[in-house]
Short mmCIF file of C-alpha atoms and ligand atoms in Angstrom, two decimals:
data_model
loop_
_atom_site.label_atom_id
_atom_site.label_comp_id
_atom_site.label_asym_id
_atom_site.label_seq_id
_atom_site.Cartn_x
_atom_site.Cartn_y
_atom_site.Cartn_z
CA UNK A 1 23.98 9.26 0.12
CA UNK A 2 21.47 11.71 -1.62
CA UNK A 3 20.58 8.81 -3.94
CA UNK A 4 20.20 6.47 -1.59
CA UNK A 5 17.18 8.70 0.06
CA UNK A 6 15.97 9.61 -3.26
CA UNK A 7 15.63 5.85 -3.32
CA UNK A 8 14.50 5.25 0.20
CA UNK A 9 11.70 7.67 -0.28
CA UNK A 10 10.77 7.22 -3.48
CA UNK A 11 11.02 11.03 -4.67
CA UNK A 12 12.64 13.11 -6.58
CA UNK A 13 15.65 15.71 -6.27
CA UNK A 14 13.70 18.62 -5.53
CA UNK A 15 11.47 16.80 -2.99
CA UNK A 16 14.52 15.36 -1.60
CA UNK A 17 15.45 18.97 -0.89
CA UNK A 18 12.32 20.17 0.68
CA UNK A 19 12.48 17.38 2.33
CA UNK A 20 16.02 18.15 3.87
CA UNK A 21 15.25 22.05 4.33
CA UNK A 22 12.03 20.13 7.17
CA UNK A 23 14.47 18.05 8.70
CA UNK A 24 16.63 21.21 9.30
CA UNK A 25 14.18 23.43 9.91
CA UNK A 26 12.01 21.50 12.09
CA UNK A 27 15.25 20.57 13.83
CA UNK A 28 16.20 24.08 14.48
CA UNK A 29 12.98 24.63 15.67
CA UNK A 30 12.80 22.03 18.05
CA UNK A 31 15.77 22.67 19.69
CA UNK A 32 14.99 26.57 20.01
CA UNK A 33 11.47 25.71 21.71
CA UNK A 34 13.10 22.82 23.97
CA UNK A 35 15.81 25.14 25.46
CA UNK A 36 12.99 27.88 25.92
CA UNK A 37 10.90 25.55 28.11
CA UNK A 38 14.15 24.53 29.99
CA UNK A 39 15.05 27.96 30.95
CA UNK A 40 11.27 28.47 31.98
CA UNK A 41 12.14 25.05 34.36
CA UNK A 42 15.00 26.48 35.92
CA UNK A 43 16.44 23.05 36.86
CA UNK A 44 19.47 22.96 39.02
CA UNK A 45 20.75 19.69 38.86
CA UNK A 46 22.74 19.18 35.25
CA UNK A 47 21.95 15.35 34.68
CA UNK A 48 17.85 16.01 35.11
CA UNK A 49 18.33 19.22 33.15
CA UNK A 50 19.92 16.64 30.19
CA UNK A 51 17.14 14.56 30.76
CA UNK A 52 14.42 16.92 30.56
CA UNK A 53 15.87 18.57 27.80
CA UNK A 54 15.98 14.73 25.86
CA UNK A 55 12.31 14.54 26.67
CA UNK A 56 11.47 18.26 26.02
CA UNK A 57 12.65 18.01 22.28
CA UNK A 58 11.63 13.96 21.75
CA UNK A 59 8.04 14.80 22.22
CA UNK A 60 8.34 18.52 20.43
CA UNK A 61 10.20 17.08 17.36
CA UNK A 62 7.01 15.24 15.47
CA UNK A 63 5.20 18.05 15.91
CA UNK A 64 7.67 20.82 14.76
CA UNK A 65 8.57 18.75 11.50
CA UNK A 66 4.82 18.30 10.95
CA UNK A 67 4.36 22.38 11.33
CA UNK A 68 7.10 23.16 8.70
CA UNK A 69 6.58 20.39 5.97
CA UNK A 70 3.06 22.03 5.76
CA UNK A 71 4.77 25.57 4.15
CA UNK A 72 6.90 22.70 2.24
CA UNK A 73 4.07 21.08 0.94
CA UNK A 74 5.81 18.16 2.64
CA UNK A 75 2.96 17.59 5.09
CA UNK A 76 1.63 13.92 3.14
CA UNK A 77 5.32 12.53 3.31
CA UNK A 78 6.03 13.11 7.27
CA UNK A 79 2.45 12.03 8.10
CA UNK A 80 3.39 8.78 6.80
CA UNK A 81 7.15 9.06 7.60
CA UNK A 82 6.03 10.14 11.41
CA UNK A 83 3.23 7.37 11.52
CA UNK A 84 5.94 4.63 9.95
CA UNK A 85 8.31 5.81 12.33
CA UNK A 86 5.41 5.50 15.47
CA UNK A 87 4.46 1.64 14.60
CA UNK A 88 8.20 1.17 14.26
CA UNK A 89 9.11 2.36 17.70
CA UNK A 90 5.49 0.16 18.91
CA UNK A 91 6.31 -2.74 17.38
CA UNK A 92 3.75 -3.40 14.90
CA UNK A 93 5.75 -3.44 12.18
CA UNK A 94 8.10 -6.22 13.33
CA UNK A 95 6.54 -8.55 10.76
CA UNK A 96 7.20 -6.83 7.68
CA UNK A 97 10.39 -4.95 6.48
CA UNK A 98 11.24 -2.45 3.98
CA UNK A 99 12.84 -3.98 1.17
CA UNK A 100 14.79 -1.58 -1.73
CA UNK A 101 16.00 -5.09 -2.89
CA UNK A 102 13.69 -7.64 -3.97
CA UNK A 103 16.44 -10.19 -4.90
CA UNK A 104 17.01 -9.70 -0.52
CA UNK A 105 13.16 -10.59 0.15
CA UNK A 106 13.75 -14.42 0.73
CA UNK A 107 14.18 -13.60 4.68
CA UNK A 108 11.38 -15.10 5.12
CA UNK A 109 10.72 -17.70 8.53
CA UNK A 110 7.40 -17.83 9.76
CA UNK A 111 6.19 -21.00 7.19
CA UNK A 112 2.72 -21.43 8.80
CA UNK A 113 1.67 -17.34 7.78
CA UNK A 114 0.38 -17.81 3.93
CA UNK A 115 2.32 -15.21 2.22
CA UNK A 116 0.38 -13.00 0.06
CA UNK A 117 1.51 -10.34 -2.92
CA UNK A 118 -1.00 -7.86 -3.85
CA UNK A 119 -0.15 -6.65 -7.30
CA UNK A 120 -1.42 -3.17 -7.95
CA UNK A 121 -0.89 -0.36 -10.65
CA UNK A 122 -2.91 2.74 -9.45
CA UNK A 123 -3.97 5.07 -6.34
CA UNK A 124 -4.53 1.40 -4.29
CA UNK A 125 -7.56 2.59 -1.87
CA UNK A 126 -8.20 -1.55 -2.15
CA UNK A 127 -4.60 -2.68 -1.25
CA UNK A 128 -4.50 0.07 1.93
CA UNK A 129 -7.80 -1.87 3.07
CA UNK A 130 -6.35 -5.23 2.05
CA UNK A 131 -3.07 -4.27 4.20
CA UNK A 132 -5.22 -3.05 7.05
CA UNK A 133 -7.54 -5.92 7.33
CA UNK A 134 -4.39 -8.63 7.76
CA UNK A 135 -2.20 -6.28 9.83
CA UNK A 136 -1.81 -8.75 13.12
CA UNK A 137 -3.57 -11.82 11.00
CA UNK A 138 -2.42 -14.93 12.64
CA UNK A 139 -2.18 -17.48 9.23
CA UNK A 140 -1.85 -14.24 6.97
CA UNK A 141 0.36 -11.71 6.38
CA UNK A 142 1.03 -9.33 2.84
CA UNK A 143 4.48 -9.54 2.42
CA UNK A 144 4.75 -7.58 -0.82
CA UNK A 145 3.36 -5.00 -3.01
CA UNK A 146 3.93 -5.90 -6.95
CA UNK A 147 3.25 -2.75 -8.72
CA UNK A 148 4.53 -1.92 -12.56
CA UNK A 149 3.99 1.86 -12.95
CA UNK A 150 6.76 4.23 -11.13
CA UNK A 151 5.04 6.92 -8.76
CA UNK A 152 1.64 5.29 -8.41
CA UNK A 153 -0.09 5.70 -5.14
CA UNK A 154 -0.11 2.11 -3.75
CA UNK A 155 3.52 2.68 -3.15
CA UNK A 156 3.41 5.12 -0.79
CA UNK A 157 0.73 2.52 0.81
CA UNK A 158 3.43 -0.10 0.84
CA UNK A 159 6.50 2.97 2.00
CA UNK A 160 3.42 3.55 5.13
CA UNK A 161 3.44 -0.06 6.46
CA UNK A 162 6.71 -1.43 5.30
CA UNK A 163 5.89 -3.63 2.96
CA UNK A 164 8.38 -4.65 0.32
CA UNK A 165 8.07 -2.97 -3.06
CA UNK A 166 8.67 -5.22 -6.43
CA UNK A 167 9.00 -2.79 -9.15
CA UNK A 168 8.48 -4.72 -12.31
CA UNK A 169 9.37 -4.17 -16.25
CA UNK A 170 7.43 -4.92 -19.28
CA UNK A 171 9.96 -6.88 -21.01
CA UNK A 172 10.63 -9.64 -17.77
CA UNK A 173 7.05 -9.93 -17.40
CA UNK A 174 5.86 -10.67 -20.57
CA UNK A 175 8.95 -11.76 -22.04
CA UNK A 176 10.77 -13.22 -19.60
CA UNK A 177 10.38 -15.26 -16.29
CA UNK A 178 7.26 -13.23 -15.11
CA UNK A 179 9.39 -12.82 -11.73
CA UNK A 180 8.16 -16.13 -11.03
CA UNK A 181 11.63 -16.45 -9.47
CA UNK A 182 11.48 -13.66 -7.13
CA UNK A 183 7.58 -14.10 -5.69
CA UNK A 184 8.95 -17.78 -4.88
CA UNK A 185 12.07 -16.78 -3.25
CA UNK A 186 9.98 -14.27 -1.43
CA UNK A 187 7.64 -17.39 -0.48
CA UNK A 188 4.30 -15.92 -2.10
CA UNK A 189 1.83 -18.28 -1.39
CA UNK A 190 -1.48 -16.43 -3.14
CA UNK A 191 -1.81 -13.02 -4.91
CA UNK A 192 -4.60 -10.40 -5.18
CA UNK A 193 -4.89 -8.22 -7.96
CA UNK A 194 -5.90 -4.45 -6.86
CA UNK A 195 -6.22 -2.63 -9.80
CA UNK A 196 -3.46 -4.27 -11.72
CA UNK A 197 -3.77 -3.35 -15.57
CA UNK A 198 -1.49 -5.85 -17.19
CA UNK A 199 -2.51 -9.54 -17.91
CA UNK A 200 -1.09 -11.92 -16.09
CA UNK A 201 1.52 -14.30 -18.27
CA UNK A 202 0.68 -18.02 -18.12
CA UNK A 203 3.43 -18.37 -16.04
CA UNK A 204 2.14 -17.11 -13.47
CA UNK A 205 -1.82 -18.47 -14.33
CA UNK A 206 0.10 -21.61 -14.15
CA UNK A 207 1.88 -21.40 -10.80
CA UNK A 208 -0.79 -19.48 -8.89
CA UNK A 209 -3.81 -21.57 -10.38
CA UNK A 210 -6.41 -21.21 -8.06
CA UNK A 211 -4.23 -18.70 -5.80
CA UNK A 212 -4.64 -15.75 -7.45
CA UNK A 213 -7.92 -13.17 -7.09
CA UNK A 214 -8.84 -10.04 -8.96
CA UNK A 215 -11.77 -7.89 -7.98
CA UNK A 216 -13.53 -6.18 -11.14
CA UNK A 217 -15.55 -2.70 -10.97
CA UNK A 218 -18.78 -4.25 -12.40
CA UNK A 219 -21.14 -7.60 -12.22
CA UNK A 220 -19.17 -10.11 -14.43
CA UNK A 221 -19.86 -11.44 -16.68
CA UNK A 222 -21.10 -8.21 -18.20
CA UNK A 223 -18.29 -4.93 -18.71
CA UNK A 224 -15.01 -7.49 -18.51
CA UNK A 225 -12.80 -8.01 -20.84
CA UNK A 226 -9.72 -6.04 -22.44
CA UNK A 227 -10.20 -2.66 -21.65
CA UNK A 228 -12.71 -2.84 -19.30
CA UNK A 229 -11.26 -1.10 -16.04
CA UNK A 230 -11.74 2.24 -14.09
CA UNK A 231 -13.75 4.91 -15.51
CA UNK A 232 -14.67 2.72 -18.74
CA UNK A 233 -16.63 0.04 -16.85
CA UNK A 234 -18.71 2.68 -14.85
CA UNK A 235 -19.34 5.01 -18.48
CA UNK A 236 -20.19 1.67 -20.15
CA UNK A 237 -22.61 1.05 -17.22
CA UNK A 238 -24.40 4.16 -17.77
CA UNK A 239 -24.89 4.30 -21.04
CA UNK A 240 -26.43 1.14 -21.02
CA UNK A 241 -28.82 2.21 -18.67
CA UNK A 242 -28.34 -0.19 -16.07
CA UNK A 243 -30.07 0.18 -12.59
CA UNK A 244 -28.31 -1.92 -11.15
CA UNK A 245 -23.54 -2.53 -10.37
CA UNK A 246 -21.24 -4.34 -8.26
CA UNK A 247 -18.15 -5.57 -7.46
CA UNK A 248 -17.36 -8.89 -8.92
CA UNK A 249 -14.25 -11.23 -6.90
CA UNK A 250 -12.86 -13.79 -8.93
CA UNK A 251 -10.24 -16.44 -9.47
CA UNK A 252 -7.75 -15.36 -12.45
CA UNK A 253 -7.48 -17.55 -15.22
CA UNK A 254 -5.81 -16.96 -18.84
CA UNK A 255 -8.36 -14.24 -20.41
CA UNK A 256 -9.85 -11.06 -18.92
CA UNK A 257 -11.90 -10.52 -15.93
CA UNK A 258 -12.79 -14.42 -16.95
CA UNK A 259 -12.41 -17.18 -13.94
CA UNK A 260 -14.70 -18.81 -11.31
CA UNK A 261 -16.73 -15.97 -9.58
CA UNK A 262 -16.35 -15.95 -6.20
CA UNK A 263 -18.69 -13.67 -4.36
CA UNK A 264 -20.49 -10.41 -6.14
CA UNK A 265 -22.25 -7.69 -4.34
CA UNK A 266 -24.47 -5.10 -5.99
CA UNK A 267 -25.46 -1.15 -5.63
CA UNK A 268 -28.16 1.12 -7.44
CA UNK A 269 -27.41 2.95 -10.39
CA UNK A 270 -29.40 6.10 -10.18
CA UNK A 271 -30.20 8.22 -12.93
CA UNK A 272 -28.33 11.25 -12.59
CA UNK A 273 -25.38 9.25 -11.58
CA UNK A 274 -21.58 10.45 -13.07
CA UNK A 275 -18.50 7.57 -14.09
CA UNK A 276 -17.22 9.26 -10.20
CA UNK A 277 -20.56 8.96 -8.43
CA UNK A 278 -20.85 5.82 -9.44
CA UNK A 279 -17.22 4.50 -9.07
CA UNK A 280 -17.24 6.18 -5.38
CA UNK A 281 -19.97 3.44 -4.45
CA UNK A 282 -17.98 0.84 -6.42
CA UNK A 283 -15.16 1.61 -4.52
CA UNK A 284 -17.59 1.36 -0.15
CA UNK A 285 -18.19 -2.26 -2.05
CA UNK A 286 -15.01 -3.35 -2.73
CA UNK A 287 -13.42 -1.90 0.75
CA UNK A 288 -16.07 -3.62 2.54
CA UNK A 289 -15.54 -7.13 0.88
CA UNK A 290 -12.43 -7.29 -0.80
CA UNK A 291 -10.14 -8.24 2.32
CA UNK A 292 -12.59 -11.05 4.05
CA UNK A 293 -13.46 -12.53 0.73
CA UNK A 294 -9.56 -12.77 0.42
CA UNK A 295 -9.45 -14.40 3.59
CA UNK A 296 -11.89 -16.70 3.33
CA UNK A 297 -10.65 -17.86 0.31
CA UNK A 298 -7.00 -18.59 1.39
CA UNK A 299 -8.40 -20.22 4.27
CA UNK A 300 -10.19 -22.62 2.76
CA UNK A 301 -7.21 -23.96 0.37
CA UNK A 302 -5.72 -27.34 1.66
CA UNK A 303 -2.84 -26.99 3.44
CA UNK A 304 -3.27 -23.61 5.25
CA UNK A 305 -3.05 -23.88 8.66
CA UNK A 306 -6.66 -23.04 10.00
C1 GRF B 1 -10.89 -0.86 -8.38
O1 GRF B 1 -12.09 -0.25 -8.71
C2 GRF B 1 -10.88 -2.31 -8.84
O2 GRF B 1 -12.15 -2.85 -8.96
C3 GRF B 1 -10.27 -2.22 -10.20
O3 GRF B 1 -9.33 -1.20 -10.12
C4 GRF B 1 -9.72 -0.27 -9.12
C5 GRF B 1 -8.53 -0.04 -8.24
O4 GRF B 1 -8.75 1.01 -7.35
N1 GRF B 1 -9.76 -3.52 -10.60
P1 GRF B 1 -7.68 1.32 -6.20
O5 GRF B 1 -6.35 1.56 -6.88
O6 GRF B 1 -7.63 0.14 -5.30
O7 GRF B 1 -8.19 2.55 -5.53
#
């Protein structure tokens, strides 16, 4: 049971634990404060005194587990285990579902919404806005989060709004099928790279030709290429004394930061500007346009229902 949280969560033993020790706690806590507030009540009747009590400790609980995961250090997990729970119980997350097990992710039956995978390897500020932007879409929905490095941020982005998880290896990627197999059963119809630091295998090029984006740090054509990415792009802009970066959107072909530009946008380099200062205004670009460049694009291919 323990490993199937562990799992479930995405932590580790000891977070598990802290974890657990809220739950009980906050609990506890709740149930203390509830029959308090009852007693203060003085209800007569036994069935409304049930019933009040229900309600009492249904709206206390959230806030009880919030107050004790803060001692825990546990507060950034039930914010987004409280606010997952909320848009359960609402309803907006009826379109997506949390998926431990890719090879289950075919459950798919809505064929007019153009399935998208955003592939992502680090914090993933971009894929939270990307998710955001199509939450409700009506001919778009992200279905799954691709992401090859274990504990990186965008998975707790995906764990927020349900999205399915696909955890992938070296080895299959590059080696192997590329998961081609498992983005098709999942019925990915286009993918956005969000920070993803591993070239893409032909396979993929091949399949997604013309369906795949990647948004770069900098004005392409200049600061691509292997080894071009994050802080590197923004130092490399610097030193060269540029006035003058950007975002750059782009289809993905076989080679580096390389295929048909899309849209660019462009901020001020000023002089006393840092890698972070810099990257920070990077980063206002690419939330603002990422997401409706995405859309714009997807809605344009034949085929999707407009
Ligand atoms: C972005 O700056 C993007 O341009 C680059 O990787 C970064 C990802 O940032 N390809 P985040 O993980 O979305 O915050």
């Amino acid at each position: 049971m323990f490993d199937k949280l562990k799992a479930k969560w995405k932590v580790g033993p000891f977070q598990l634990l802290l974890i657990l020790f809220t739950f009980a706690i906050g609990g506890s806590l709740t149930g203390w404060v509830g029959r308090k507030i009852l007693l203060q009540l003085s209800i007569d009747y036994a069935a409304l005194r049930l019933v009040t009590y229900l309600i009492i400790i249904t709206l206390c609980w959230p806030l009880m587990v919030i107050l004790v995961s803060i001692p825990f250090g546990q507060f950034p997990f039930f914010r987004n285990y409280l606010s997952r729970l909320g848009r359960r119980i609402s309803g907006k997350a009826t379109r997506s579902r949390v998926e431990d097990n890719p090879s289950n992710m075919s459950t798919f039956t809505d064929t007019s919404l153009t399935r998208v995978a955003i592939f992502a390897s680090g914090a993933g500020s971009n894929a939270r806005k990307i998710i955001e932007y199509f939450q409700g879409h009506p001919q778009i929905i992200i279905a799954l989060v691709v992401c090859n490095k274990p504990g990186a941020g965008v998975l707790n982005i995906a764990a927020d709004f349900s999205i399915p998880v696909l955890t992938i290896e070296k080895e299959r990627f590059f080696r192997g099928d590329a998961y081609l197999p498992d983005l098709q059963k999942a019925g990915i119809g286009f993918i956005v790279l969000a920070g993803f630091l591993w070239k893409i295998p032909s396979a993929l090029i091949t399949a997604y030709s013309g369906h795949m984006l990647n948004i770069h740090p900098a004005l392409l054509p200049k600061y691509g290429g292997k080894g071009m990415y994050g802080n590197f792009v923004h130092e490399a802009v610097i030193a060269a004394g540029e006035k003058e970066s950007g975002i750059t959107i782009h289809l993905v072909d076989g080679e580096y930061d390389h295929g048909g530009t899309l849209f660019q946008a462009t901020c001020e380099v000023v002089p006393d500007d840092t890698p972070a200062t810099l990257a920070r205004r990077i980063h206002e670009l690419e939330h603002l346009h990422f997401a409706p460049v995405i859309e714009k694009t997807i809605l344009s291919l034949p085929g999707v229902n407009r």
